[in-house]
Amino acid sequence: QVQLVESGGGLVKPGGSLRLFCAASGFTFSDYYMSWIRQAPGKGLEWVSDISSSGSTIYYADSVKGRVTVSRDNAKNSLDLQMNSLRVEDTAIYYCARARGYSGYGHPGWFDPWGQGTLVTVSS
Amino acid sequence: QSVLTQPPSVSGAPGQRLTISCTGSSSNIGAGFDVHWYQQLPGTAPKLLIYANSNRPSGVPDRFSGSKSGTSASLVITGLQAEDESDYYCQSYDSSLSGSVFGGGTKLTVL
């Protein structure tokens, strides 16, 4: 079955860096856009980034642009999120998700399925 | 402040029909972009409930339905069950923000 497993979360000080990982299985990874979405504790969902199936097209939310880099390795069925200059407000569960469909302007439509998430805590 | 507006909470008795609204603007729902809905049970990852306004993935009961009109969308749950107690989120694309946007979420309580 389709499975996404995130890892790499943890406690980091403000200004620090962290790299998140997402291992995909059960589908042809190289055929799909992939996305990162986060959820601050007790809060709603916030889209973070999309990366095209080849990795050639990448989109970021303004809240993370310039501080975050998404990449993928289709040979290893893996998705990464490198986060630098972390802020307290980046504290959240980070989910990777397979993106489906088409919304417009080259962006994917919806997210299905989602991984179980990995918690990033930014605190001094 | 979420780009898409949802009521923070709704409640209903078992068997009832319930509607959760999702209100956007001319740069997202009103521009014709599709709306998708997710269910997030406590302590778990979101799960796709409705995609492209009104389509149900396989395995989602037909008690759940979606619609879109103008700058708003709705998720309707009929025959409310205790297991429906969850958080629900709508999602669309916003051309001004150049990315996906979510509603703030609605907590559904089954009385």
PDB file of N, CA, C and O in Angstrom, chain A residues 37 39 43-47 50 59-60 62 95 102-105 107-117, chain B residues 33-34 36 38 40 44-48 50-52 57 89 91 93 95 97-105:
ATOM      1  N   ILE A  37       3.595  19.898   4.169  1.00  0.00           N
ATOM      2  CA  ILE A  37       2.571  20.689   4.842  1.00  0.00           C
ATOM      3  C   ILE A  37       2.877  20.606   6.332  1.00  0.00           C
ATOM      4  O   ILE A  37       3.302  19.560   6.820  1.00  0.00           O
ATOM      5  N   GLN A  39       1.850  21.745  10.577  1.00  0.00           N
ATOM      6  CA  GLN A  39       0.766  22.055  11.505  1.00  0.00           C
ATOM      7  C   GLN A  39       1.366  22.403  12.857  1.00  0.00           C
ATOM      8  O   GLN A  39       1.910  21.543  13.543  1.00  0.00           O
ATOM      9  N   LYS A  43      -2.909  24.040  16.090  1.00  0.00           N
ATOM     10  CA  LYS A  43      -3.309  24.976  15.037  1.00  0.00           C
ATOM     11  C   LYS A  43      -3.719  24.238  13.764  1.00  0.00           C
ATOM     12  O   LYS A  43      -3.754  23.023  13.711  1.00  0.00           O
ATOM     13  N   GLY A  44      -3.994  25.021  12.733  1.00  0.00           N
ATOM     14  CA  GLY A  44      -4.429  24.457  11.470  1.00  0.00           C
ATOM     15  C   GLY A  44      -3.267  24.077  10.567  1.00  0.00           C
ATOM     16  O   GLY A  44      -2.096  24.135  10.943  1.00  0.00           O
ATOM     17  N   LEU A  45      -3.620  23.700   9.356  1.00  0.00           N
ATOM     18  CA  LEU A  45      -2.641  23.235   8.380  1.00  0.00           C
ATOM     19  C   LEU A  45      -2.090  24.398   7.558  1.00  0.00           C
ATOM     20  O   LEU A  45      -2.821  25.328   7.232  1.00  0.00           O
ATOM     21  N   GLU A  46      -0.808  24.315   7.239  1.00  0.00           N
ATOM     22  CA  GLU A  46      -0.169  25.340   6.417  1.00  0.00           C
ATOM     23  C   GLU A  46       0.690  24.666   5.360  1.00  0.00           C
ATOM     24  O   GLU A  46       1.614  23.917   5.666  1.00  0.00           O
ATOM     25  N   TRP A  47       0.391  24.943   4.087  1.00  0.00           N
ATOM     26  CA  TRP A  47       1.201  24.430   2.994  1.00  0.00           C
ATOM     27  C   TRP A  47       2.588  25.051   3.053  1.00  0.00           C
ATOM     28  O   TRP A  47       2.738  26.245   3.297  1.00  0.00           O
ATOM     29  N   ASP A  50       5.889  22.521  -2.675  1.00  0.00           N
ATOM     30  CA  ASP A  50       5.609  21.494  -3.679  1.00  0.00           C
ATOM     31  C   ASP A  50       6.859  21.275  -4.507  1.00  0.00           C
ATOM     32  O   ASP A  50       7.573  22.225  -4.816  1.00  0.00           O
ATOM     33  N   TYR A  59       7.942  25.012  -5.588  1.00  0.00           N
ATOM     34  CA  TYR A  59       7.210  26.155  -5.054  1.00  0.00           C
ATOM     35  C   TYR A  59       7.366  26.174  -3.534  1.00  0.00           C
ATOM     36  O   TYR A  59       7.385  25.124  -2.893  1.00  0.00           O
ATOM     37  N   TYR A  60       7.436  27.381  -2.984  1.00  0.00           N
ATOM     38  CA  TYR A  60       7.530  27.547  -1.545  1.00  0.00           C
ATOM     39  C   TYR A  60       6.504  28.569  -1.063  1.00  0.00           C
ATOM     40  O   TYR A  60       6.192  29.539  -1.762  1.00  0.00           O
ATOM     41  N   ASP A  62       5.529  31.748   1.160  1.00  0.00           N
ATOM     42  CA  ASP A  62       6.305  32.950   1.488  1.00  0.00           C
ATOM     43  C   ASP A  62       6.914  32.858   2.888  1.00  0.00           C
ATOM     44  O   ASP A  62       7.991  33.398   3.129  1.00  0.00           O
ATOM     45  N   TYR A  95       4.402  17.308   7.708  1.00  0.00           N
ATOM     46  CA  TYR A  95       3.889  16.154   6.974  1.00  0.00           C
ATOM     47  C   TYR A  95       4.389  16.189   5.533  1.00  0.00           C
ATOM     48  O   TYR A  95       4.383  17.260   4.904  1.00  0.00           O
ATOM     49  N   TYR A 102      -4.533  18.712 -10.388  1.00  0.00           N
ATOM     50  CA  TYR A 102      -3.982  19.959 -10.920  1.00  0.00           C
ATOM     51  C   TYR A 102      -4.876  21.104 -10.484  1.00  0.00           C
ATOM     52  O   TYR A 102      -6.084  21.073 -10.691  1.00  0.00           O
ATOM     53  N   SER A 103      -4.287  22.121  -9.866  1.00  0.00           N
ATOM     54  CA  SER A 103      -5.110  23.214  -9.380  1.00  0.00           C
ATOM     55  C   SER A 103      -5.082  24.397 -10.330  1.00  0.00           C
ATOM     56  O   SER A 103      -6.029  25.162 -10.405  1.00  0.00           O
ATOM     57  N   GLY A 104      -3.975  24.551 -11.046  1.00  0.00           N
ATOM     58  CA  GLY A 104      -3.831  25.713 -11.901  1.00  0.00           C
ATOM     59  C   GLY A 104      -2.455  26.317 -11.710  1.00  0.00           C
ATOM     60  O   GLY A 104      -1.817  26.118 -10.696  1.00  0.00           O
ATOM     61  N   TYR A 105      -2.005  27.063 -12.706  1.00  0.00           N
ATOM     62  CA  TYR A 105      -0.712  27.734 -12.646  1.00  0.00           C
ATOM     63  C   TYR A 105       0.422  26.734 -12.359  1.00  0.00           C
ATOM     64  O   TYR A 105       1.418  27.068 -11.736  1.00  0.00           O
ATOM     65  N   HIS A 107       0.464  24.215 -10.356  1.00  0.00           N
ATOM     66  CA  HIS A 107       0.482  23.635  -9.016  1.00  0.00           C
ATOM     67  C   HIS A 107      -0.408  22.397  -8.956  1.00  0.00           C
ATOM     68  O   HIS A 107      -1.408  22.301  -9.673  1.00  0.00           O
ATOM     69  N   PRO A 108      -0.036  21.456  -8.074  1.00  0.00           N
ATOM     70  CA  PRO A 108      -0.904  20.291  -7.897  1.00  0.00           C
ATOM     71  C   PRO A 108      -2.179  20.669  -7.161  1.00  0.00           C
ATOM     72  O   PRO A 108      -2.301  21.776  -6.651  1.00  0.00           O
ATOM     73  N   GLY A 109      -3.122  19.728  -7.147  1.00  0.00           N
ATOM     74  CA  GLY A 109      -4.421  20.000  -6.556  1.00  0.00           C
ATOM     75  C   GLY A 109      -4.534  19.640  -5.099  1.00  0.00           C
ATOM     76  O   GLY A 109      -4.498  20.507  -4.234  1.00  0.00           O
ATOM     77  N   TRP A 110      -4.682  18.344  -4.835  1.00  0.00           N
ATOM     78  CA  TRP A 110      -4.935  17.907  -3.471  1.00  0.00           C
ATOM     79  C   TRP A 110      -3.816  16.977  -2.988  1.00  0.00           C
ATOM     80  O   TRP A 110      -2.916  16.622  -3.748  1.00  0.00           O
ATOM     81  N   PHE A 111      -3.899  16.604  -1.696  1.00  0.00           N
ATOM     82  CA  PHE A 111      -2.835  15.834  -1.070  1.00  0.00           C
ATOM     83  C   PHE A 111      -3.383  14.499  -0.561  1.00  0.00           C
ATOM     84  O   PHE A 111      -4.278  14.462   0.276  1.00  0.00           O
ATOM     85  N   ASP A 112      -2.808  13.428  -1.063  1.00  0.00           N
ATOM     86  CA  ASP A 112      -3.283  12.101  -0.673  1.00  0.00           C
ATOM     87  C   ASP A 112      -2.317  11.032  -1.118  1.00  0.00           C
ATOM     88  O   ASP A 112      -2.039  10.902  -2.304  1.00  0.00           O
ATOM     89  N   PRO A 113      -1.800  10.230  -0.157  1.00  0.00           N
ATOM     90  CA  PRO A 113      -2.020  10.314   1.278  1.00  0.00           C
ATOM     91  C   PRO A 113      -0.990  11.224   1.950  1.00  0.00           C
ATOM     92  O   PRO A 113      -0.159  11.835   1.265  1.00  0.00           O
ATOM     93  N   TRP A 114      -1.086  11.270   3.281  1.00  0.00           N
ATOM     94  CA  TRP A 114      -0.144  12.012   4.100  1.00  0.00           C
ATOM     95  C   TRP A 114       0.657  11.019   4.939  1.00  0.00           C
ATOM     96  O   TRP A 114       0.149   9.961   5.298  1.00  0.00           O
ATOM     97  N   GLY A 115       1.884  11.389   5.271  1.00  0.00           N
ATOM     98  CA  GLY A 115       2.641  10.601   6.224  1.00  0.00           C
ATOM     99  C   GLY A 115       2.151  10.886   7.639  1.00  0.00           C
ATOM    100  O   GLY A 115       1.240  11.690   7.839  1.00  0.00           O
ATOM    101  N   GLN A 116       2.776  10.238   8.598  1.00  0.00           N
ATOM    102  CA  GLN A 116       2.351  10.413   9.991  1.00  0.00           C
ATOM    103  C   GLN A 116       2.902  11.688  10.611  1.00  0.00           C
ATOM    104  O   GLN A 116       2.440  12.113  11.662  1.00  0.00           O
ATOM    105  N   GLY A 117       3.878  12.306   9.932  1.00  0.00           N
ATOM    106  CA  GLY A 117       4.430  13.573  10.399  1.00  0.00           C
ATOM    107  C   GLY A 117       5.643  13.407  11.298  1.00  0.00           C
ATOM    108  O   GLY A 117       5.848  12.361  11.931  1.00  0.00           O
TER     109      GLY A 117
ATOM    110  N   PHE B  33     -10.926  27.820  -8.648  1.00  0.00           N
ATOM    111  CA  PHE B  33     -10.047  26.724  -8.205  1.00  0.00           C
ATOM    112  C   PHE B  33     -10.834  25.731  -7.362  1.00  0.00           C
ATOM    113  O   PHE B  33     -11.731  26.103  -6.603  1.00  0.00           O
ATOM    114  N   ASP B  34     -10.471  24.470  -7.504  1.00  0.00           N
ATOM    115  CA  ASP B  34     -11.182  23.411  -6.811  1.00  0.00           C
ATOM    116  C   ASP B  34     -10.960  23.472  -5.306  1.00  0.00           C
ATOM    117  O   ASP B  34      -9.961  23.997  -4.817  1.00  0.00           O
ATOM    118  N   HIS B  36     -10.909  21.051  -1.762  1.00  0.00           N
ATOM    119  CA  HIS B  36     -10.715  19.686  -1.270  1.00  0.00           C
ATOM    120  C   HIS B  36     -10.916  19.698   0.237  1.00  0.00           C
ATOM    121  O   HIS B  36     -10.680  20.718   0.901  1.00  0.00           O
ATOM    122  N   TYR B  38     -10.430  17.544   4.056  1.00  0.00           N
ATOM    123  CA  TYR B  38      -9.679  16.543   4.803  1.00  0.00           C
ATOM    124  C   TYR B  38     -10.304  16.334   6.173  1.00  0.00           C
ATOM    125  O   TYR B  38     -10.832  17.272   6.780  1.00  0.00           O
ATOM    126  N   GLN B  40      -9.274  15.044   9.995  1.00  0.00           N
ATOM    127  CA  GLN B  40      -8.132  14.757  10.860  1.00  0.00           C
ATOM    128  C   GLN B  40      -8.637  14.287  12.216  1.00  0.00           C
ATOM    129  O   GLN B  40      -9.084  15.096  13.034  1.00  0.00           O
ATOM    130  N   THR B  44      -3.838  12.090  14.653  1.00  0.00           N
ATOM    131  CA  THR B  44      -3.466  11.418  13.407  1.00  0.00           C
ATOM    132  C   THR B  44      -3.244  12.430  12.296  1.00  0.00           C
ATOM    133  O   THR B  44      -3.546  13.615  12.441  1.00  0.00           O
ATOM    134  N   ALA B  45      -2.720  11.949  11.181  1.00  0.00           N
ATOM    135  CA  ALA B  45      -2.501  12.803  10.024  1.00  0.00           C
ATOM    136  C   ALA B  45      -3.822  13.047   9.301  1.00  0.00           C
ATOM    137  O   ALA B  45      -4.751  12.231   9.380  1.00  0.00           O
ATOM    138  N   PRO B  46      -3.923  14.160   8.597  1.00  0.00           N
ATOM    139  CA  PRO B  46      -5.134  14.401   7.802  1.00  0.00           C
ATOM    140  C   PRO B  46      -5.329  13.310   6.751  1.00  0.00           C
ATOM    141  O   PRO B  46      -4.363  12.735   6.236  1.00  0.00           O
ATOM    142  N   LYS B  47      -6.588  13.083   6.445  1.00  0.00           N
ATOM    143  CA  LYS B  47      -6.968  12.092   5.442  1.00  0.00           C
ATOM    144  C   LYS B  47      -7.885  12.764   4.429  1.00  0.00           C
ATOM    145  O   LYS B  47      -8.809  13.501   4.799  1.00  0.00           O
ATOM    146  N   LEU B  48      -7.645  12.525   3.159  1.00  0.00           N
ATOM    147  CA  LEU B  48      -8.473  13.113   2.112  1.00  0.00           C
ATOM    148  C   LEU B  48      -9.903  12.585   2.187  1.00  0.00           C
ATOM    149  O   LEU B  48     -10.124  11.376   2.233  1.00  0.00           O
ATOM    150  N   ILE B  50     -12.774  14.592   0.410  1.00  0.00           N
ATOM    151  CA  ILE B  50     -13.414  15.021  -0.835  1.00  0.00           C
ATOM    152  C   ILE B  50     -12.355  15.719  -1.682  1.00  0.00           C
ATOM    153  O   ILE B  50     -11.604  16.548  -1.153  1.00  0.00           O
ATOM    154  N   TYR B  51     -12.273  15.406  -2.954  1.00  0.00           N
ATOM    155  CA  TYR B  51     -11.361  16.126  -3.822  1.00  0.00           C
ATOM    156  C   TYR B  51     -12.114  16.728  -5.002  1.00  0.00           C
ATOM    157  O   TYR B  51     -13.175  16.223  -5.391  1.00  0.00           O
ATOM    158  N   ALA B  52     -11.547  17.774  -5.529  1.00  0.00           N
ATOM    159  CA  ALA B  52     -12.162  18.473  -6.674  1.00  0.00           C
ATOM    160  C   ALA B  52     -13.636  18.748  -6.435  1.00  0.00           C
ATOM    161  O   ALA B  52     -14.498  18.380  -7.238  1.00  0.00           O
ATOM    162  N   PRO B  57     -12.919   9.877  -2.573  1.00  0.00           N
ATOM    163  CA  PRO B  57     -11.977   8.771  -2.824  1.00  0.00           C
ATOM    164  C   PRO B  57     -12.638   7.451  -2.435  1.00  0.00           C
ATOM    165  O   PRO B  57     -13.573   7.421  -1.624  1.00  0.00           O
ATOM    166  N   TYR B  89     -10.860  20.140   7.453  1.00  0.00           N
ATOM    167  CA  TYR B  89     -10.179  21.262   6.803  1.00  0.00           C
ATOM    168  C   TYR B  89     -10.537  21.323   5.320  1.00  0.00           C
ATOM    169  O   TYR B  89     -10.559  20.293   4.641  1.00  0.00           O
ATOM    170  N   GLN B  91      -9.347  23.052   1.567  1.00  0.00           N
ATOM    171  CA  GLN B  91      -8.094  23.471   0.923  1.00  0.00           C
ATOM    172  C   GLN B  91      -8.383  23.861  -0.515  1.00  0.00           C
ATOM    173  O   GLN B  91      -9.215  23.249  -1.188  1.00  0.00           O
ATOM    174  N   TYR B  93      -6.471  26.478  -3.976  1.00  0.00           N
ATOM    175  CA  TYR B  93      -5.285  27.168  -4.476  1.00  0.00           C
ATOM    176  C   TYR B  93      -5.585  28.659  -4.518  1.00  0.00           C
ATOM    177  O   TYR B  93      -6.704  29.073  -4.842  1.00  0.00           O
ATOM    178  N   SER B  95      -4.316  32.232  -6.170  1.00  0.00           N
ATOM    179  CA  SER B  95      -3.458  32.777  -7.223  1.00  0.00           C
ATOM    180  C   SER B  95      -2.646  33.977  -6.738  1.00  0.00           C
ATOM    181  O   SER B  95      -1.581  34.261  -7.280  1.00  0.00           O
ATOM    182  N   LEU B  97      -1.364  34.242  -3.671  1.00  0.00           N
ATOM    183  CA  LEU B  97      -0.309  33.699  -2.825  1.00  0.00           C
ATOM    184  C   LEU B  97       0.537  32.660  -3.571  1.00  0.00           C
ATOM    185  O   LEU B  97       1.577  32.237  -3.084  1.00  0.00           O
ATOM    186  N   SER B  98       0.068  32.249  -4.731  1.00  0.00           N
ATOM    187  CA  SER B  98       0.790  31.254  -5.550  1.00  0.00           C
ATOM    188  C   SER B  98       1.072  29.978  -4.775  1.00  0.00           C
ATOM    189  O   SER B  98       2.210  29.456  -4.765  1.00  0.00           O
ATOM    190  N   GLY B  99       0.048  29.475  -4.138  1.00  0.00           N
ATOM    191  CA  GLY B  99       0.208  28.230  -3.404  1.00  0.00           C
ATOM    192  C   GLY B  99      -1.096  27.746  -2.835  1.00  0.00           C
ATOM    193  O   GLY B  99      -2.134  28.409  -2.933  1.00  0.00           O
ATOM    194  N   SER B 100      -1.051  26.567  -2.262  1.00  0.00           N
ATOM    195  CA  SER B 100      -2.236  26.006  -1.629  1.00  0.00           C
ATOM    196  C   SER B 100      -2.549  26.757  -0.339  1.00  0.00           C
ATOM    197  O   SER B 100      -1.643  27.211   0.363  1.00  0.00           O
ATOM    198  N   VAL B 101      -3.824  26.847  -0.046  1.00  0.00           N
ATOM    199  CA  VAL B 101      -4.278  27.487   1.178  1.00  0.00           C
ATOM    200  C   VAL B 101      -5.291  26.570   1.857  1.00  0.00           C
ATOM    201  O   VAL B 101      -6.033  25.844   1.181  1.00  0.00           O
ATOM    202  N   PHE B 102      -5.324  26.645   3.190  1.00  0.00           N
ATOM    203  CA  PHE B 102      -6.243  25.830   3.971  1.00  0.00           C
ATOM    204  C   PHE B 102      -7.178  26.722   4.775  1.00  0.00           C
ATOM    205  O   PHE B 102      -6.847  27.875   5.090  1.00  0.00           O
ATOM    206  N   GLY B 103      -8.309  26.163   5.109  1.00  0.00           N
ATOM    207  CA  GLY B 103      -9.168  26.798   6.088  1.00  0.00           C
ATOM    208  C   GLY B 103      -8.589  26.565   7.472  1.00  0.00           C
ATOM    209  O   GLY B 103      -7.694  25.729   7.657  1.00  0.00           O
ATOM    210  N   GLY B 104      -9.114  27.292   8.437  1.00  0.00           N
ATOM    211  CA  GLY B 104      -8.608  27.187   9.800  1.00  0.00           C
ATOM    212  C   GLY B 104      -9.008  25.907  10.514  1.00  0.00           C
ATOM    213  O   GLY B 104      -8.508  25.611  11.601  1.00  0.00           O
ATOM    214  N   GLY B 105      -9.916  25.164   9.895  1.00  0.00           N
ATOM    215  CA  GLY B 105     -10.361  23.912  10.497  1.00  0.00           C
ATOM    216  C   GLY B 105     -11.642  24.068  11.283  1.00  0.00           C
ATOM    217  O   GLY B 105     -11.905  25.129  11.870  1.00  0.00           O
TER     218      GLY B 105
END
